[in-house]
PDB file of N, CA and C in Angstrom:
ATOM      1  N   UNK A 719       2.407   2.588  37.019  1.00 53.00           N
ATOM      2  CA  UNK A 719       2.080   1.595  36.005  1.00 53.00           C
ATOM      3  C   UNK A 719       0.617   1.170  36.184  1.00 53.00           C
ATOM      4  N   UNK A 720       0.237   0.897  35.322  1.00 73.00           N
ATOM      5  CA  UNK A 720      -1.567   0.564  35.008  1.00 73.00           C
ATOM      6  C   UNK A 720      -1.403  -0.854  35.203  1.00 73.00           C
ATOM      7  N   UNK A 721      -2.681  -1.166  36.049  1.00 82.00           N
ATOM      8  CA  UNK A 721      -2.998  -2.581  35.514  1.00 82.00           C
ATOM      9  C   UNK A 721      -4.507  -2.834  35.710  1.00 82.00           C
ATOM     10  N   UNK A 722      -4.611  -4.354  35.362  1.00 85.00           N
ATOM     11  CA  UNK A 722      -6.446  -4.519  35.330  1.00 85.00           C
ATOM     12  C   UNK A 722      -6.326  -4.922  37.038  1.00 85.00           C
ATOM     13  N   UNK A 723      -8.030  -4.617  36.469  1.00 89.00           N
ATOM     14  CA  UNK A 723      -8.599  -5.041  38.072  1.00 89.00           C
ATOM     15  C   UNK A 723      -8.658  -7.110  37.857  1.00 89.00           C
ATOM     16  N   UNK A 724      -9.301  -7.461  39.441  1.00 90.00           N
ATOM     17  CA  UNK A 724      -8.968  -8.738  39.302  1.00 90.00           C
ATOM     18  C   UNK A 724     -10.351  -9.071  38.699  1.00 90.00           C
ATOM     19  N   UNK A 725     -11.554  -8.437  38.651  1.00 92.00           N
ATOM     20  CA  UNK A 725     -12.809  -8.931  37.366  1.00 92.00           C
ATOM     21  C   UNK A 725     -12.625  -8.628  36.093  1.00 92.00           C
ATOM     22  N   UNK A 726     -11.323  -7.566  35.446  1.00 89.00           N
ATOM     23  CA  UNK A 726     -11.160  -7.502  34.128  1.00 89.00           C
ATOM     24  C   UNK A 726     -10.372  -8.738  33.593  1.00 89.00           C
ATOM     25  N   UNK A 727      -9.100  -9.140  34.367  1.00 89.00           N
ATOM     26  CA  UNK A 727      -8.232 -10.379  34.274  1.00 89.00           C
ATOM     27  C   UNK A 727      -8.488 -11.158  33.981  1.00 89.00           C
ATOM     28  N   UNK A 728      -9.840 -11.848  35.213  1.00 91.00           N
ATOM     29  CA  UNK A 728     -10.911 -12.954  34.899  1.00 91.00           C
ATOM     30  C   UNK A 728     -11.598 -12.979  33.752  1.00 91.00           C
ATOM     31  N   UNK A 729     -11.817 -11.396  33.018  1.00 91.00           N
ATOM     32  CA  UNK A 729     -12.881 -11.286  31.806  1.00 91.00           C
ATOM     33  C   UNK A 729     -12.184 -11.812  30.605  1.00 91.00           C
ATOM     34  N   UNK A 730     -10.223 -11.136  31.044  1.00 88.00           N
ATOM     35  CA  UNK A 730      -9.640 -11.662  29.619  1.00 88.00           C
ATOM     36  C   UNK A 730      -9.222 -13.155  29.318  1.00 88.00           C
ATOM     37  N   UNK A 731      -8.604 -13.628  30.426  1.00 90.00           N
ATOM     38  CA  UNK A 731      -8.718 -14.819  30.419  1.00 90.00           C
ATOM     39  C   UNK A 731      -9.710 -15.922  30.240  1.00 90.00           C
ATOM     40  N   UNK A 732     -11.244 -15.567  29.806  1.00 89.00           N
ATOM     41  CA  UNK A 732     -11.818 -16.064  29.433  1.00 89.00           C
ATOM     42  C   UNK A 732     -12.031 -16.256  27.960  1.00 89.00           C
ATOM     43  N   UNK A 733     -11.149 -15.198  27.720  1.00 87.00           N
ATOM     44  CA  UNK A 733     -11.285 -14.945  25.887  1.00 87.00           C
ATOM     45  C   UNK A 733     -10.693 -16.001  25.013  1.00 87.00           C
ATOM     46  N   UNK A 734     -11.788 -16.822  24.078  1.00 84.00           N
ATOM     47  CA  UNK A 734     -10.983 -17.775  23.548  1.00 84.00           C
ATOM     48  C   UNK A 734      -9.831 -17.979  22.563  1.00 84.00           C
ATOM     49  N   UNK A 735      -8.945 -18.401  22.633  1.00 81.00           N
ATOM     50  CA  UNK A 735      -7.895 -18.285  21.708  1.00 81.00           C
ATOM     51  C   UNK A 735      -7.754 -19.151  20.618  1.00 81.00           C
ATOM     52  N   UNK A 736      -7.588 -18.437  19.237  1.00 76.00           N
ATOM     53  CA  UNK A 736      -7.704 -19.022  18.233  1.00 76.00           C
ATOM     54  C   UNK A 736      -6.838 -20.337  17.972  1.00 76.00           C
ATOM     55  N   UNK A 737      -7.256 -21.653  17.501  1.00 78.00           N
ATOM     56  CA  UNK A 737      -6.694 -22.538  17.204  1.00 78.00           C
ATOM     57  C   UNK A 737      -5.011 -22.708  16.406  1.00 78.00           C
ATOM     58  N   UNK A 738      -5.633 -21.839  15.581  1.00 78.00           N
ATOM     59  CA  UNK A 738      -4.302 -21.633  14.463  1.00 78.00           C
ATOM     60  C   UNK A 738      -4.106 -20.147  14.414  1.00 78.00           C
ATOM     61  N   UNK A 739      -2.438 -20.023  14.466  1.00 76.00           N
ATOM     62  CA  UNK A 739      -2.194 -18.405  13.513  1.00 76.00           C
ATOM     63  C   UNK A 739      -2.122 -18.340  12.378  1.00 76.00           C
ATOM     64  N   UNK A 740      -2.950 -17.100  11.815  1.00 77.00           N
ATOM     65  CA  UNK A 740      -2.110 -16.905  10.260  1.00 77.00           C
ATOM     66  C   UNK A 740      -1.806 -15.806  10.449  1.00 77.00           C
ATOM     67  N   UNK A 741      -0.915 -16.054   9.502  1.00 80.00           N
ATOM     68  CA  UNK A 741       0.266 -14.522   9.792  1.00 80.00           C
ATOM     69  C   UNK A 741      -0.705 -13.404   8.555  1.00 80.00           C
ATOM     70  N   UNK A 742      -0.356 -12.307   8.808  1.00 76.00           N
ATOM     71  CA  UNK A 742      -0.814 -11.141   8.270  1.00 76.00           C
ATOM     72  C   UNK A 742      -0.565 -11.113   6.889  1.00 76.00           C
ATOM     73  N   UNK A 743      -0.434 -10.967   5.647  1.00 73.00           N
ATOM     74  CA  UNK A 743       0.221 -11.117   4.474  1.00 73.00           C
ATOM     75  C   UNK A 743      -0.662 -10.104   3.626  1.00 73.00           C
ATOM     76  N   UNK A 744       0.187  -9.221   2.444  1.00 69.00           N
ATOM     77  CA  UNK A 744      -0.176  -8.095   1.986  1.00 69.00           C
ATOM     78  C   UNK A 744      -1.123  -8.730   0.579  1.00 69.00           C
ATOM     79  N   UNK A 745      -1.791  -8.444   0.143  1.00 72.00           N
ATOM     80  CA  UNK A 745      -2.314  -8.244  -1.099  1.00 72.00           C
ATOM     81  C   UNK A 745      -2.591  -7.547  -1.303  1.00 72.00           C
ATOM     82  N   UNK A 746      -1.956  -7.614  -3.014  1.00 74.00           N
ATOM     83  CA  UNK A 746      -2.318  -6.443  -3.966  1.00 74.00           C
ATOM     84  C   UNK A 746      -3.065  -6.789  -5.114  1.00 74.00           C
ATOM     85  N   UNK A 747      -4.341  -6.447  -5.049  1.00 74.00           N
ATOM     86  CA  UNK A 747      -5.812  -6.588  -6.336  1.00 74.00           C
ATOM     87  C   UNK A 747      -5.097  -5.800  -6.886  1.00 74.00           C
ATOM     88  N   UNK A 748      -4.302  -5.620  -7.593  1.00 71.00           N
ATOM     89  CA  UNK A 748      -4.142  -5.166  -8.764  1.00 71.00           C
ATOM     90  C   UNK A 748      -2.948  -5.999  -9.750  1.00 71.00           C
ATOM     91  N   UNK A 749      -3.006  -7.636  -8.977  1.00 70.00           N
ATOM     92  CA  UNK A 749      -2.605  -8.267 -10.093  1.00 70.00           C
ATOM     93  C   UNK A 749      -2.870  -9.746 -10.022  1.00 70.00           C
ATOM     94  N   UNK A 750      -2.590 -10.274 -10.399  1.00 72.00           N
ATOM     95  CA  UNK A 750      -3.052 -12.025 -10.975  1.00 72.00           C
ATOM     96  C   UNK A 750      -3.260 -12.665  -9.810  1.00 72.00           C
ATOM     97  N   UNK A 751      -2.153 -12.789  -9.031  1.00 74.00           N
ATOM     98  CA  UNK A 751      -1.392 -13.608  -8.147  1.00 74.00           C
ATOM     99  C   UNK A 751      -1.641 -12.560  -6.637  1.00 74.00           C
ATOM    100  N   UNK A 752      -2.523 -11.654  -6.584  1.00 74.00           N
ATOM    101  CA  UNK A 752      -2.428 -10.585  -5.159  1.00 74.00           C
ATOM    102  C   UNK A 752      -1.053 -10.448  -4.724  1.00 74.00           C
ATOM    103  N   UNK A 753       0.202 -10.552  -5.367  1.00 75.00           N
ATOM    104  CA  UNK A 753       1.510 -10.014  -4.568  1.00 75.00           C
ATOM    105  C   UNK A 753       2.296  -8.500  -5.937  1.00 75.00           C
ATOM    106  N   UNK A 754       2.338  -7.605  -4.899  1.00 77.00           N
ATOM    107  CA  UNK A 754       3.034  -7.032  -5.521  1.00 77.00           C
ATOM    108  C   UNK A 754       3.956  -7.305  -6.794  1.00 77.00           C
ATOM    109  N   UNK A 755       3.939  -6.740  -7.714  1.00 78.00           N
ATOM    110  CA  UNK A 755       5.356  -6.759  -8.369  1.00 78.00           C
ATOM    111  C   UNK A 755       5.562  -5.632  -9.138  1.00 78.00           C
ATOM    112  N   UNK A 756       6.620  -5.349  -9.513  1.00 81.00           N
ATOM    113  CA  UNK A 756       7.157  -3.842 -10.548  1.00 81.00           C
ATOM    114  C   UNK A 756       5.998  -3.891 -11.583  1.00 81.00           C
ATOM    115  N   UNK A 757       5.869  -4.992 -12.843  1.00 80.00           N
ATOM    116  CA  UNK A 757       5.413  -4.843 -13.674  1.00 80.00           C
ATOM    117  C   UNK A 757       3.512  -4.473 -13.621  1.00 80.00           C
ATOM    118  N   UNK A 758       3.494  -5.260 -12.113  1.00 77.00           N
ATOM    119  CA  UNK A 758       1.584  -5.170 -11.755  1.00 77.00           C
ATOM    120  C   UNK A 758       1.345  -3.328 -11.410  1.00 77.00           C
ATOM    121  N   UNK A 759       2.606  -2.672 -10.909  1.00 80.00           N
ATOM    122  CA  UNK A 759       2.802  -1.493 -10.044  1.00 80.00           C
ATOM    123  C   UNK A 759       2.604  -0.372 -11.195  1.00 80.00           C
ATOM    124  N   UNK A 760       3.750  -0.800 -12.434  1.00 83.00           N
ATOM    125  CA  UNK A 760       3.529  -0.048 -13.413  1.00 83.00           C
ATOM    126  C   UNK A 760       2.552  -0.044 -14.157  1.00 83.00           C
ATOM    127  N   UNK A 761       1.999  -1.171 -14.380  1.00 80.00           N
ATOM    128  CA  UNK A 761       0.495  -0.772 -15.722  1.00 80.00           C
ATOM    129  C   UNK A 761      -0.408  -0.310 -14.633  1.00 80.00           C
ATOM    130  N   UNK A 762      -0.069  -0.651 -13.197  1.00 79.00           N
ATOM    131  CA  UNK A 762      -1.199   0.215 -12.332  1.00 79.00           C
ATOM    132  C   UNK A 762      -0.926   1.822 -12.519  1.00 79.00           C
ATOM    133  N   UNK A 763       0.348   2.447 -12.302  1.00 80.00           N
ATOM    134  CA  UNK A 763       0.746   4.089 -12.733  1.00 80.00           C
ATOM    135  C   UNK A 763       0.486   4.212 -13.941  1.00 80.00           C
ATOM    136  N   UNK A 764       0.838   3.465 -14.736  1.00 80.00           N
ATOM    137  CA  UNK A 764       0.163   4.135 -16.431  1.00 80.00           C
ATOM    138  C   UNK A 764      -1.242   4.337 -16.484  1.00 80.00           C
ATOM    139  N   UNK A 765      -1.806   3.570 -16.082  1.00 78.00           N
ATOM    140  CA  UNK A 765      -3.507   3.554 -16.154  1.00 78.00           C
ATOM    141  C   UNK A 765      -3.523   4.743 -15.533  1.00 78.00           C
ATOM    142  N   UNK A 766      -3.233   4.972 -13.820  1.00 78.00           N
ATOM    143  CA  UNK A 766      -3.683   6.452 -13.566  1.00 78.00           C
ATOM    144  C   UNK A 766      -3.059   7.508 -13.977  1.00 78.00           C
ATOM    145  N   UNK A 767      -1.609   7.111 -14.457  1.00 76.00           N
ATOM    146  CA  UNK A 767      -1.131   8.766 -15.416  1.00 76.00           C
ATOM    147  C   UNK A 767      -1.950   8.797 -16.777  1.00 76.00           C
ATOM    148  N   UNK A 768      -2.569   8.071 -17.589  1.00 70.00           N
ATOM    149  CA  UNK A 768      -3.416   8.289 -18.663  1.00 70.00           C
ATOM    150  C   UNK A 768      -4.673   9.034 -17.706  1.00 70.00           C
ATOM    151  N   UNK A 769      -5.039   8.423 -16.924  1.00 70.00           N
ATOM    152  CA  UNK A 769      -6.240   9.189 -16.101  1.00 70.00           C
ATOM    153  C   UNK A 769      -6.391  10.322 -16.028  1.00 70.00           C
ATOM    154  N   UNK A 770      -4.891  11.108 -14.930  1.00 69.00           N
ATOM    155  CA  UNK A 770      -4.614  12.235 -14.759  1.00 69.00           C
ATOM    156  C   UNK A 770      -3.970  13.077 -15.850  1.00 69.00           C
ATOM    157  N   UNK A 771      -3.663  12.289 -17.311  1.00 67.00           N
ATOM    158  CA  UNK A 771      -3.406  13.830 -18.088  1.00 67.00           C
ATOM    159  C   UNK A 771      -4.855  14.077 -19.254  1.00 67.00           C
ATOM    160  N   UNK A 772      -6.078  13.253 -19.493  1.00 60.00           N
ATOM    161  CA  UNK A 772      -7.015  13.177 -19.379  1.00 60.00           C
ATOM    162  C   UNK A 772      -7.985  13.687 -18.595  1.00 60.00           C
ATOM    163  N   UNK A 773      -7.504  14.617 -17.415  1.00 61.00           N
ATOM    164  CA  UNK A 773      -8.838  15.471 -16.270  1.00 61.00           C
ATOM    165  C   UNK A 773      -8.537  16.938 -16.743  1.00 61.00           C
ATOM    166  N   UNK A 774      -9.348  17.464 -17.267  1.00 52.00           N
ATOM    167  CA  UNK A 774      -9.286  18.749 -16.999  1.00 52.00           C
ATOM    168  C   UNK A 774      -8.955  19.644 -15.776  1.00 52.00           C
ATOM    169  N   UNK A 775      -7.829  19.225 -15.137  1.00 49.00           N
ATOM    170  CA  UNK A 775      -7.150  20.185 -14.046  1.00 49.00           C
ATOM    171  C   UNK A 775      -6.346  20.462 -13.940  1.00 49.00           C
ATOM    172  N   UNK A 776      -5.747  21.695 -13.917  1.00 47.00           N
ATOM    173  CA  UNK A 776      -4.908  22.522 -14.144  1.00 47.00           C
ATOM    174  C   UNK A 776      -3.414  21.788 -13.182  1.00 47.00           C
ATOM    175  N   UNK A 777      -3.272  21.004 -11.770  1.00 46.00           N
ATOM    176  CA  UNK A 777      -2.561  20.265 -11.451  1.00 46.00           C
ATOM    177  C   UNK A 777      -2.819  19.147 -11.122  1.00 46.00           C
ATOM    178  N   UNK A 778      -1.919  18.345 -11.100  1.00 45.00           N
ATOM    179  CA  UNK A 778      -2.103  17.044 -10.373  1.00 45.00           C
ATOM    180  C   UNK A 778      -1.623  16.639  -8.971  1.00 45.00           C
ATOM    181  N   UNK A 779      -0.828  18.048  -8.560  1.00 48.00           N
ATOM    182  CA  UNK A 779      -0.422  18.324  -6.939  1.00 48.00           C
ATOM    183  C   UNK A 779      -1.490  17.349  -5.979  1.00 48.00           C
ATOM    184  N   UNK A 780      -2.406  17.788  -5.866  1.00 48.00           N
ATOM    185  CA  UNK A 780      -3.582  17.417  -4.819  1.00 48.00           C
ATOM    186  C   UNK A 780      -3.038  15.619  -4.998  1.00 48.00           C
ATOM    187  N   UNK A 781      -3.222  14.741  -5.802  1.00 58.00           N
ATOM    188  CA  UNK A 781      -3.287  13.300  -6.447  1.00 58.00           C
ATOM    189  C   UNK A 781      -2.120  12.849  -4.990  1.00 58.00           C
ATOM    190  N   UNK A 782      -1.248  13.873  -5.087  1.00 69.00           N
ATOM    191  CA  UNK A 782       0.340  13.664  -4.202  1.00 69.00           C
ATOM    192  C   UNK A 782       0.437  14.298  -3.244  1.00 69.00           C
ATOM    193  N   UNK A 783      -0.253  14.203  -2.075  1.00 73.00           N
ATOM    194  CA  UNK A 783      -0.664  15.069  -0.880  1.00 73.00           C
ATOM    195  C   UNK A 783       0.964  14.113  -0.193  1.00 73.00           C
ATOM    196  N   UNK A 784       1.273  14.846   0.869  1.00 76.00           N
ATOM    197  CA  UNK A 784       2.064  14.598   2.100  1.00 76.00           C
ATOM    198  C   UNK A 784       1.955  13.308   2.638  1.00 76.00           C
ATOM    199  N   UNK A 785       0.342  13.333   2.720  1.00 79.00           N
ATOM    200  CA  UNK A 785      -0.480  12.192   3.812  1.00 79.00           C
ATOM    201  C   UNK A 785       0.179  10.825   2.810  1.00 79.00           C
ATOM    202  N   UNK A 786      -0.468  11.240   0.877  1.00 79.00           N
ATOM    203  CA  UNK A 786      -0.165   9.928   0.184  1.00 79.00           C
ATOM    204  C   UNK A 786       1.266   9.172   0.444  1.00 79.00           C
ATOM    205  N   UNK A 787       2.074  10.363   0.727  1.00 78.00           N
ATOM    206  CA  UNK A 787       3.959   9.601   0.240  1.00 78.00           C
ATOM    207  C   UNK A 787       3.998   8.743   1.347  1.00 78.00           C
ATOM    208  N   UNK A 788       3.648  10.107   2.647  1.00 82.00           N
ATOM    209  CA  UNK A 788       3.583   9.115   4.031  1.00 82.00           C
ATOM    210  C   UNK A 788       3.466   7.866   4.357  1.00 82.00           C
ATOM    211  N   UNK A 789       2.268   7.573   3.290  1.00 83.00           N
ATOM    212  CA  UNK A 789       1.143   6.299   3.463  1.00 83.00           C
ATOM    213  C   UNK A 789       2.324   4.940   2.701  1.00 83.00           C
ATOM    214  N   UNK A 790       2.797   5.898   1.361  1.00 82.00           N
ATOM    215  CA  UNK A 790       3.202   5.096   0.711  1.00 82.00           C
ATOM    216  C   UNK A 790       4.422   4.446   0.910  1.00 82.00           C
ATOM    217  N   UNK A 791       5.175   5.315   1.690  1.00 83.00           N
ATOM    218  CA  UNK A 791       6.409   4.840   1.577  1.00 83.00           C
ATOM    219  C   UNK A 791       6.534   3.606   3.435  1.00 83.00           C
ATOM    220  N   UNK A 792       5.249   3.728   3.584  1.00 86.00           N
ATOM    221  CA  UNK A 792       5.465   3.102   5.216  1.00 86.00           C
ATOM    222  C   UNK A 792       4.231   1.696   4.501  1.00 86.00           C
ATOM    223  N   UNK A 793       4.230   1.440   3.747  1.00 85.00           N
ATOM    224  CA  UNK A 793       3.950   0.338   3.281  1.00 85.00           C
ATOM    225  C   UNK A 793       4.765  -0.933   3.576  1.00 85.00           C
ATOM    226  N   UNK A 794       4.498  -1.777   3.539  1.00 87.00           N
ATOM    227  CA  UNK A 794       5.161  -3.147   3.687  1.00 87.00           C
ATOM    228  C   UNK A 794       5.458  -3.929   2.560  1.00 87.00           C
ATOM    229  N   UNK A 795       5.905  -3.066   1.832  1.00 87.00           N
ATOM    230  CA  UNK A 795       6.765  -4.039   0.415  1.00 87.00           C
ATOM    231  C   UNK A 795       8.400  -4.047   0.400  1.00 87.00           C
ATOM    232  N   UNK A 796       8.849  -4.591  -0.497  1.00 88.00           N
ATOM    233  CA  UNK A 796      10.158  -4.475  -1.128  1.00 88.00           C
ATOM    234  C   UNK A 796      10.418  -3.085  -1.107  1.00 88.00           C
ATOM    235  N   UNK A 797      11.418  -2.177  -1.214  1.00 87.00           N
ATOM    236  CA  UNK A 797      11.904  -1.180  -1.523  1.00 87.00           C
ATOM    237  C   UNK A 797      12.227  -1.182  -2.633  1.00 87.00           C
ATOM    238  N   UNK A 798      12.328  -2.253  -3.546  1.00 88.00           N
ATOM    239  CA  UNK A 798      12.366  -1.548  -4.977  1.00 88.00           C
ATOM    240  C   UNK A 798      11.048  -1.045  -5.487  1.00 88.00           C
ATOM    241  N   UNK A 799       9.552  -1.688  -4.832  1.00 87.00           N
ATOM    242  CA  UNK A 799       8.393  -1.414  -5.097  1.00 87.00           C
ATOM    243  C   UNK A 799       7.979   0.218  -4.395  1.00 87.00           C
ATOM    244  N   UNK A 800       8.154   0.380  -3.709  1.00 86.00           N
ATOM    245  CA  UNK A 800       8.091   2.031  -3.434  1.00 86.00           C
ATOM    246  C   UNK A 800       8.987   2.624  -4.238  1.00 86.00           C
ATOM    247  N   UNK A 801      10.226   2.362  -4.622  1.00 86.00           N
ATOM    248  CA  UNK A 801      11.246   3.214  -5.296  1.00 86.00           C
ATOM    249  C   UNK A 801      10.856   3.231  -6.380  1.00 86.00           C
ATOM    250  N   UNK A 802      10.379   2.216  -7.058  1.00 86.00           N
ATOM    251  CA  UNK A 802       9.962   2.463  -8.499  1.00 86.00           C
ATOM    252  C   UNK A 802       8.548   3.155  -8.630  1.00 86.00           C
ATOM    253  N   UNK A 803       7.790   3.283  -7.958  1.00 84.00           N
ATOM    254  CA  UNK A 803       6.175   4.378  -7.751  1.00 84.00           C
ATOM    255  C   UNK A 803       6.936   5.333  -7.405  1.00 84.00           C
ATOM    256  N   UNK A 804       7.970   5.346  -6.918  1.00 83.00           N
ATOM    257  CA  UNK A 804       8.200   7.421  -6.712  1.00 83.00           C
ATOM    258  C   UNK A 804       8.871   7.349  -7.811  1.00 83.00           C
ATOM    259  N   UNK A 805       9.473   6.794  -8.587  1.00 84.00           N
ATOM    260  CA  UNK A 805       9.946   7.515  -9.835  1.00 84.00           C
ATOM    261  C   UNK A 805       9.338   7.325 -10.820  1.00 84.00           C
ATOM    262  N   UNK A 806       8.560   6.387 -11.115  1.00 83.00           N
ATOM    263  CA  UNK A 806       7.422   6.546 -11.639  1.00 83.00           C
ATOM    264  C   UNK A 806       6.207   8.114 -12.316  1.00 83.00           C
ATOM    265  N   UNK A 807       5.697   8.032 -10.716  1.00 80.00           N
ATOM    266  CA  UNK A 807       5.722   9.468 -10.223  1.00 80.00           C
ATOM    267  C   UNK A 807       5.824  10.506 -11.172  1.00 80.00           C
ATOM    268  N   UNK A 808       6.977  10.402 -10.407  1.00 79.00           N
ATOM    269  CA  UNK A 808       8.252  11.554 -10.536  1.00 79.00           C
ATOM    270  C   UNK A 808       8.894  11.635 -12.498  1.00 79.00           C
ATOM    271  N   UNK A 809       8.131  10.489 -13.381  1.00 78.00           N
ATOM    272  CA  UNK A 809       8.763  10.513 -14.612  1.00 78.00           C
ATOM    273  C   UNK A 809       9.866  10.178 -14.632  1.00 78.00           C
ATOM    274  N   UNK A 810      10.675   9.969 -13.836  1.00 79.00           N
ATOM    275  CA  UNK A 810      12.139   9.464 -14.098  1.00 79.00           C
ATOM    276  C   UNK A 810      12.414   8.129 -13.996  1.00 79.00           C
ATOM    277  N   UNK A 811      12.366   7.367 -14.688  1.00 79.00           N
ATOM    278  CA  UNK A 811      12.168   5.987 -14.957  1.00 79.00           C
ATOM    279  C   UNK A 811      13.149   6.248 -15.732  1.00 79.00           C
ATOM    280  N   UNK A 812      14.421   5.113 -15.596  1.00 77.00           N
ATOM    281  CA  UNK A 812      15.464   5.129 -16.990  1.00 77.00           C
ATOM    282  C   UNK A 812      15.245   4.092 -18.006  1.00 77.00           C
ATOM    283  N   UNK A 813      14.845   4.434 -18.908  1.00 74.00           N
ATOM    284  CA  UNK A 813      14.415   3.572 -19.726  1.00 74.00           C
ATOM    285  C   UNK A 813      15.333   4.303 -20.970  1.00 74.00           C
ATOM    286  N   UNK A 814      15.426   2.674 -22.454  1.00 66.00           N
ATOM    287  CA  UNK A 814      15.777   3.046 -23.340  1.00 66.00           C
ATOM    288  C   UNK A 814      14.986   3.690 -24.219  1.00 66.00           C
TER     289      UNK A 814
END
């Protein structure tokens, strides 16, 4: 097992500690209020699916790399907010 020496100990314990915590909390610029929601999520995917059928490129594969889903789905929202961007996505939205 690792540990500090007794001049690193002394170094951390000198480190001052913040008065107050604030806790970590997500915002999302892409709506009024910075918190997620379905409806802020969707005019955010429409805007970039008008984008992407508007580029002259033959796919939109690349847009949806491995790394993106990865990224996306280890996000810190609701699970209906990832579930509804992959079907989104994915076009399968049940709508009337």
């Amino acid at each position: 097992m690792d540990s500090f020496s007794v001049q690193k100990c002394r170094e951390i314990v000198k480190i001052p500690i913040a008065n107050r915590v604030v806790e970590p909390k997500l915002v999302w610029h892409y709506s009024k209020f910075r918190i997620p929601s379905v409806k802020a999520v969707y005019f955010h995917l429409k805007k970039n699916q008008f984008l992407l059928e508007h580029q002259n490129s033959p796919s939109s594969s690349r847009l949806a790399s491995p790394a993106f889903w990865k990224r996306m789905w280890s996000l810190n929202v609701p699970p209906k907010i990832t579930n509804f961007m992959w079907r989104a996505y994915k076009n399968s939205l049940a709508i009337k």
